[in-house]
mmCIF file of C-alpha atoms in Angstrom:
data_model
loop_
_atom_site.group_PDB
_atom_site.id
_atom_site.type_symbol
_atom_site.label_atom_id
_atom_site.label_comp_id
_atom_site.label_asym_id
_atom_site.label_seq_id
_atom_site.Cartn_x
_atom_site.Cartn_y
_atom_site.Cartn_z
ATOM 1 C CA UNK H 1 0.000 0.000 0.000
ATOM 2 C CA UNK H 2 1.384 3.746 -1.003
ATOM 3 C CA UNK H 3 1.669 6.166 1.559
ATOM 4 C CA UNK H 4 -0.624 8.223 -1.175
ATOM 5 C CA UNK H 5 -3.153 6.061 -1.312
ATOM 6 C CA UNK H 6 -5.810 7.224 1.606
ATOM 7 C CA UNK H 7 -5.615 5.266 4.738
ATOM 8 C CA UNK H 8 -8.338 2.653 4.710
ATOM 9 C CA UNK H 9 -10.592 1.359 8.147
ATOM 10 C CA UNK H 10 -12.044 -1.089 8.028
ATOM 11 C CA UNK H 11 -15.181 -1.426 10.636
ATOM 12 C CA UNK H 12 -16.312 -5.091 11.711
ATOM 13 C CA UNK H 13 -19.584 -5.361 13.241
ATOM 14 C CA UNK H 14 -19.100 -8.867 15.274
ATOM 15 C CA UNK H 15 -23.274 -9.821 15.458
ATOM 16 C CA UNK H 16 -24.411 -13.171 15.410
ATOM 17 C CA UNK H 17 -26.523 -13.406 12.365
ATOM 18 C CA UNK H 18 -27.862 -16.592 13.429
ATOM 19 C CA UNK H 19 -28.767 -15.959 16.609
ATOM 20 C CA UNK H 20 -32.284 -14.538 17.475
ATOM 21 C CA UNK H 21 -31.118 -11.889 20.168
ATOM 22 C CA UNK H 22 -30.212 -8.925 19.260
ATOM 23 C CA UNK H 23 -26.463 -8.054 20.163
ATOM 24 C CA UNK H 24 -27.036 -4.307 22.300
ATOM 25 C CA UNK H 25 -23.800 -3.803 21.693
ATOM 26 C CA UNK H 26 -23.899 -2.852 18.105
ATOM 27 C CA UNK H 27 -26.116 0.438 17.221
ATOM 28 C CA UNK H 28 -26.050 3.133 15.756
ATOM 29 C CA UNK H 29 -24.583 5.166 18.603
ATOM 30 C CA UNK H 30 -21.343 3.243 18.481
ATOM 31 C CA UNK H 31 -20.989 2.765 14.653
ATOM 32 C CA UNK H 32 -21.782 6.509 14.001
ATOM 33 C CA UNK H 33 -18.805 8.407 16.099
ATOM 34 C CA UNK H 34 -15.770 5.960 14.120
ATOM 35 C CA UNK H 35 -16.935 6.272 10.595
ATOM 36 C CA UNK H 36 -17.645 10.188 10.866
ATOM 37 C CA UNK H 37 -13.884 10.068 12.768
ATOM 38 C CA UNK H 38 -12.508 8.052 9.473
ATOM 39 C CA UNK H 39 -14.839 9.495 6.729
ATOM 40 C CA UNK H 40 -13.949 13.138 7.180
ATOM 41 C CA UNK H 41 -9.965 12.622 7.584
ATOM 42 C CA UNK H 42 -10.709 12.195 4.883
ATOM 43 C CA UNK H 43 -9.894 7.938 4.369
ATOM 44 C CA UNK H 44 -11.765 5.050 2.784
ATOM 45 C CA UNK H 45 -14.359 3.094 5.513
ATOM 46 C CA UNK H 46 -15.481 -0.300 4.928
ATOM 47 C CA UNK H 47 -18.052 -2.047 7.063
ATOM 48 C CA UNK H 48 -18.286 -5.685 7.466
ATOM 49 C CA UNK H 49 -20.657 -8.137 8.911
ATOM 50 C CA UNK H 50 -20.050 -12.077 9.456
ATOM 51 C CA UNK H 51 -22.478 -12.821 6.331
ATOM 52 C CA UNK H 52 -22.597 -9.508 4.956
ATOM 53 C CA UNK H 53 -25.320 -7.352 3.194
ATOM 54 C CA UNK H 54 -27.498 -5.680 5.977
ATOM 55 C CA UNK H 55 -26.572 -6.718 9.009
ATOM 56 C CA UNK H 56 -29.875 -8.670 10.635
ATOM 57 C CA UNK H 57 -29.227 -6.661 13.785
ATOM 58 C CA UNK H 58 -29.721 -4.013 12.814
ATOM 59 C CA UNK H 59 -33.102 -4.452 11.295
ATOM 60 C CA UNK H 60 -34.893 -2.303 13.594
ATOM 61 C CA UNK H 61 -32.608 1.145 11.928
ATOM 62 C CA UNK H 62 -35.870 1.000 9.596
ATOM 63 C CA UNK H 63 -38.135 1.772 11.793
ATOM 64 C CA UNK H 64 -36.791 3.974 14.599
ATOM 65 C CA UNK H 65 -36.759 8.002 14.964
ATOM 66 C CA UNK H 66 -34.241 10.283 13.902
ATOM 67 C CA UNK H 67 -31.727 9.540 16.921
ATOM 68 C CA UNK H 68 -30.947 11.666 18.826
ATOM 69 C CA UNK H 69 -27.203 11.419 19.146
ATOM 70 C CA UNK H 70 -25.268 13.992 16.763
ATOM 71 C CA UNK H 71 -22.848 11.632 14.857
ATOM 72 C CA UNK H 72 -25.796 8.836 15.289
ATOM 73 C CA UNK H 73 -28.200 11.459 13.669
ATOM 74 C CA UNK H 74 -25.988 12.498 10.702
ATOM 75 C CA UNK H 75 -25.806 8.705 9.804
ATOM 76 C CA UNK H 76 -29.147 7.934 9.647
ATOM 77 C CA UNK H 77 -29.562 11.352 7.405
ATOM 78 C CA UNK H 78 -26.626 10.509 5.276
ATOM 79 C CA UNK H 79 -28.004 8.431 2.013
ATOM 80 C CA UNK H 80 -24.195 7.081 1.459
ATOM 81 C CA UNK H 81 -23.690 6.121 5.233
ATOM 82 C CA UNK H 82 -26.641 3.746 5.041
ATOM 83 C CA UNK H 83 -25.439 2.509 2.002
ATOM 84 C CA UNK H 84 -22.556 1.617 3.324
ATOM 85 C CA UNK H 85 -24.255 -0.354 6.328
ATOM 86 C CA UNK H 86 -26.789 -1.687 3.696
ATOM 87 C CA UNK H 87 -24.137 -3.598 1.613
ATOM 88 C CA UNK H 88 -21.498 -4.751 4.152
ATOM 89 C CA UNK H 89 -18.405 -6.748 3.170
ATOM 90 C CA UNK H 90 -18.788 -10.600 4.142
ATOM 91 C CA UNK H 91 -15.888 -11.210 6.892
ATOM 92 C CA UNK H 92 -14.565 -14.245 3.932
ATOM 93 C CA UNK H 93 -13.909 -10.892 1.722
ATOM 94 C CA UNK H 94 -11.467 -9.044 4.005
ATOM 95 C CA UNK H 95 -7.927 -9.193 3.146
ATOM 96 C CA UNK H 96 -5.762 -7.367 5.822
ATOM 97 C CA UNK H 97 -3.592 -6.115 3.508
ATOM 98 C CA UNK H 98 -6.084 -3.823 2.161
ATOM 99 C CA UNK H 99 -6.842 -2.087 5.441
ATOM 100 C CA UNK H 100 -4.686 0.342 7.778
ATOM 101 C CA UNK H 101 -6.416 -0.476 10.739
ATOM 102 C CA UNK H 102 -9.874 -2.203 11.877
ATOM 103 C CA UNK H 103 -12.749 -1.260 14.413
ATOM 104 C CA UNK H 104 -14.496 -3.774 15.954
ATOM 105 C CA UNK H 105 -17.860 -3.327 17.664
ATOM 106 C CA UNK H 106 -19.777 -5.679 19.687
ATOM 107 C CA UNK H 107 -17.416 -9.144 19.395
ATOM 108 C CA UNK H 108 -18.264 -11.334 22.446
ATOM 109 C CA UNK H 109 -16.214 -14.752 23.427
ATOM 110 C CA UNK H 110 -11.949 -15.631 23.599
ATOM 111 C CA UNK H 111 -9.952 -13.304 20.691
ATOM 112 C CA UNK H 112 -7.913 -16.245 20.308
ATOM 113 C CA UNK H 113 -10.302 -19.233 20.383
ATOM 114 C CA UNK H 114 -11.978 -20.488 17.032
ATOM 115 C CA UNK H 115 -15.651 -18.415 16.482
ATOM 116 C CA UNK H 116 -18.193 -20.131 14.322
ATOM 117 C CA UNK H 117 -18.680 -16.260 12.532
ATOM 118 C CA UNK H 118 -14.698 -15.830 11.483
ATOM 119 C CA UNK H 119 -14.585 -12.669 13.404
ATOM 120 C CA UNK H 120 -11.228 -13.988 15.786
ATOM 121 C CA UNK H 121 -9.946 -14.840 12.426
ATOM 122 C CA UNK H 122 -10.218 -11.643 10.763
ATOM 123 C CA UNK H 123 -8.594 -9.574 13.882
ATOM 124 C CA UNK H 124 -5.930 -11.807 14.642
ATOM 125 C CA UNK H 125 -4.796 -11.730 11.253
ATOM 126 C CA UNK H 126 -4.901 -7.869 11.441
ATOM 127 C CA UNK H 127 -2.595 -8.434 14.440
ATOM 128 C CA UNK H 128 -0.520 -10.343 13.393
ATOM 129 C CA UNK H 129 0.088 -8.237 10.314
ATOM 130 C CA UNK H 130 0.855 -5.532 12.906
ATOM 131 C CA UNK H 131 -2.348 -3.780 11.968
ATOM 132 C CA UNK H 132 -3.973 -1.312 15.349
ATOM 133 C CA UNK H 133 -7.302 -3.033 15.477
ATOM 134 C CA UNK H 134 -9.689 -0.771 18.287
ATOM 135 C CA UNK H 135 -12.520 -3.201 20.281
ATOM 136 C CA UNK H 136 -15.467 -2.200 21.990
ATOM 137 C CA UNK H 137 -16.681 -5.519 23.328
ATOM 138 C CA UNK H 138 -19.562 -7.344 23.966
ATOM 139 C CA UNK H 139 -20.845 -8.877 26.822
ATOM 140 C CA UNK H 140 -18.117 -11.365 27.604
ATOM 141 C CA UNK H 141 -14.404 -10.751 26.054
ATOM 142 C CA UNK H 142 -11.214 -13.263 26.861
ATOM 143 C CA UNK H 143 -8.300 -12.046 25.971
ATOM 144 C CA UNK H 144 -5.580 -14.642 27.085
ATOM 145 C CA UNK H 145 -3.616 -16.232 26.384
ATOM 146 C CA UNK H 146 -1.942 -14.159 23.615
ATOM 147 C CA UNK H 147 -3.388 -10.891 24.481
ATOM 148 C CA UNK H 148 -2.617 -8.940 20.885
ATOM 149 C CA UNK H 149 0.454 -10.491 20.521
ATOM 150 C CA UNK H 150 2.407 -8.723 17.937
ATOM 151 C CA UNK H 151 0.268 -6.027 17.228
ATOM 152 C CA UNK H 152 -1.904 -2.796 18.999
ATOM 153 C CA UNK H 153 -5.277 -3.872 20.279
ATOM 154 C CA UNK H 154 -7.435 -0.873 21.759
ATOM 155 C CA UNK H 155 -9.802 -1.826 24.126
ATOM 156 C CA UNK H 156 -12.690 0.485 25.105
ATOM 157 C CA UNK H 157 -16.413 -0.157 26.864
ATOM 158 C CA UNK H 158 -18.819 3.030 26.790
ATOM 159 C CA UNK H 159 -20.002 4.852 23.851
ATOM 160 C CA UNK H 160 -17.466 7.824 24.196
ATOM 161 C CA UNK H 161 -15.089 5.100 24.184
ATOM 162 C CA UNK H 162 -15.765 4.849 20.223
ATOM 163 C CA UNK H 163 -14.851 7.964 19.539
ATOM 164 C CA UNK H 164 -11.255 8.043 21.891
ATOM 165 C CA UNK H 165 -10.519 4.720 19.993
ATOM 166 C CA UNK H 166 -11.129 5.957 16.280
ATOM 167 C CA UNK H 167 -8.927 8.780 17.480
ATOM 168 C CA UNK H 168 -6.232 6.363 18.565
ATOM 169 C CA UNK H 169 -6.064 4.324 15.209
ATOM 170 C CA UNK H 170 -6.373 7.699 13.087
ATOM 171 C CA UNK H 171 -2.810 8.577 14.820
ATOM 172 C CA UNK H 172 -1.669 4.970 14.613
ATOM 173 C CA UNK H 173 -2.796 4.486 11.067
ATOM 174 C CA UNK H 174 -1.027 7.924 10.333
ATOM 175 C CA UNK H 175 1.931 7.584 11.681
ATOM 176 C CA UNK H 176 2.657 3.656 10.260
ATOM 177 C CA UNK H 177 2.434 5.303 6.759
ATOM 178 C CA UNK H 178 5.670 7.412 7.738
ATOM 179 C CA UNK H 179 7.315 4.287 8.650
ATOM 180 C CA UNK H 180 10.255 3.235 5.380
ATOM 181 C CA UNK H 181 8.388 0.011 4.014
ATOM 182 C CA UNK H 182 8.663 -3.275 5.624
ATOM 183 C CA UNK H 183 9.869 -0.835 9.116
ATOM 184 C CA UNK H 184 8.403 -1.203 12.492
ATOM 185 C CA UNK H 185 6.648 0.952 14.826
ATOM 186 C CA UNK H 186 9.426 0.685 17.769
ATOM 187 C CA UNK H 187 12.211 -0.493 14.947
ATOM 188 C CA UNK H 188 13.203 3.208 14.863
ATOM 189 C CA UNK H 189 15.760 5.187 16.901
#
């Protein structure tokens, strides 16, 4: 990737398609603050889903009010926003190469354990390809036994958290495109 080429996030939403209750974790409130954060640097934002298309949980975004969060209400009044969330990538699409860094909203279970969904899959490959990856978890995260292990996990829990951590992987993300090619963050003196 050229350091000319804008920086590209990459934004998983970790929801159980096939599961009949509705992960709280992902809404609009939380997907809202990181895309604005990545949209008006201005970079490339891609939104994935385990299956993709429209993610199931979010099915009730049809038929609520305009929110009233600020970033949460520009979304739902931004026709190319919803497109985006109406046509996610399937997690089987995502190559990390093509990212800079990834958000992850809503992923519940062990980061290093096998998930039926291929979300662990997805971000450990980001990490290991030394790529920040940001989390605001679900209800139950593990983290052990690896932790990140070679790369920059960014853990948050509340919905300003969102916004600190998109911050975070902007100046990550920025600041690994200085970096000669095939150098380390940490490799420099």
């Amino acid at each position: 990737m050229t350091t000319d080429a804008p920086i590209r996030f990459l934004i998983i939403l970790a929801a159980d398609e096939g599961n009949d209750s509705r992960n709280i974790e992902i809404r609009l409130a939380r997907i809202a603050p990181p895309y604005y954060a990545f949209k008006d640097l201005p970079a490339e934002v891609a939104l994935a889903t385990p299956l993709g298309g429209f993610p199931g949980m979010l099915e009730d975004l049809r038929n609520i009010s305009v929110p009233e969060d600020n970033a949460a209400r520009r979304f739902f009044d931004d026709r190319a926003a919803r497109d985006d969330l109406a046509d996610t990538l399937c997690l089987d699409q995502v190559e990390p190469d093509d990212f800079d860094a990834a958000f992850c909203i809503g992923f519940s279970g062990s980061m290093w354990g096998d998930d039926s969904l291929g979300i662990t899959n997805v971000i450990k490959s980001l990490l290991v390809a030394r790529k920040p990856v940001a989390l605001i978890p679900g209800r139950n995260l593990d983290l052990v036994p690896d932790g990140a292990g070679a790369g920059l996990l960014i853990l948050g829990e509340s919905d300003e958290s969102t916004l600190l951590a998109a911050h975070a992987l902007i100046a990550v993300a920025a600041e690994q495109r200085q970096l000669p090619e095939g150098a380390v963050l940490g490799d420099m003196k």
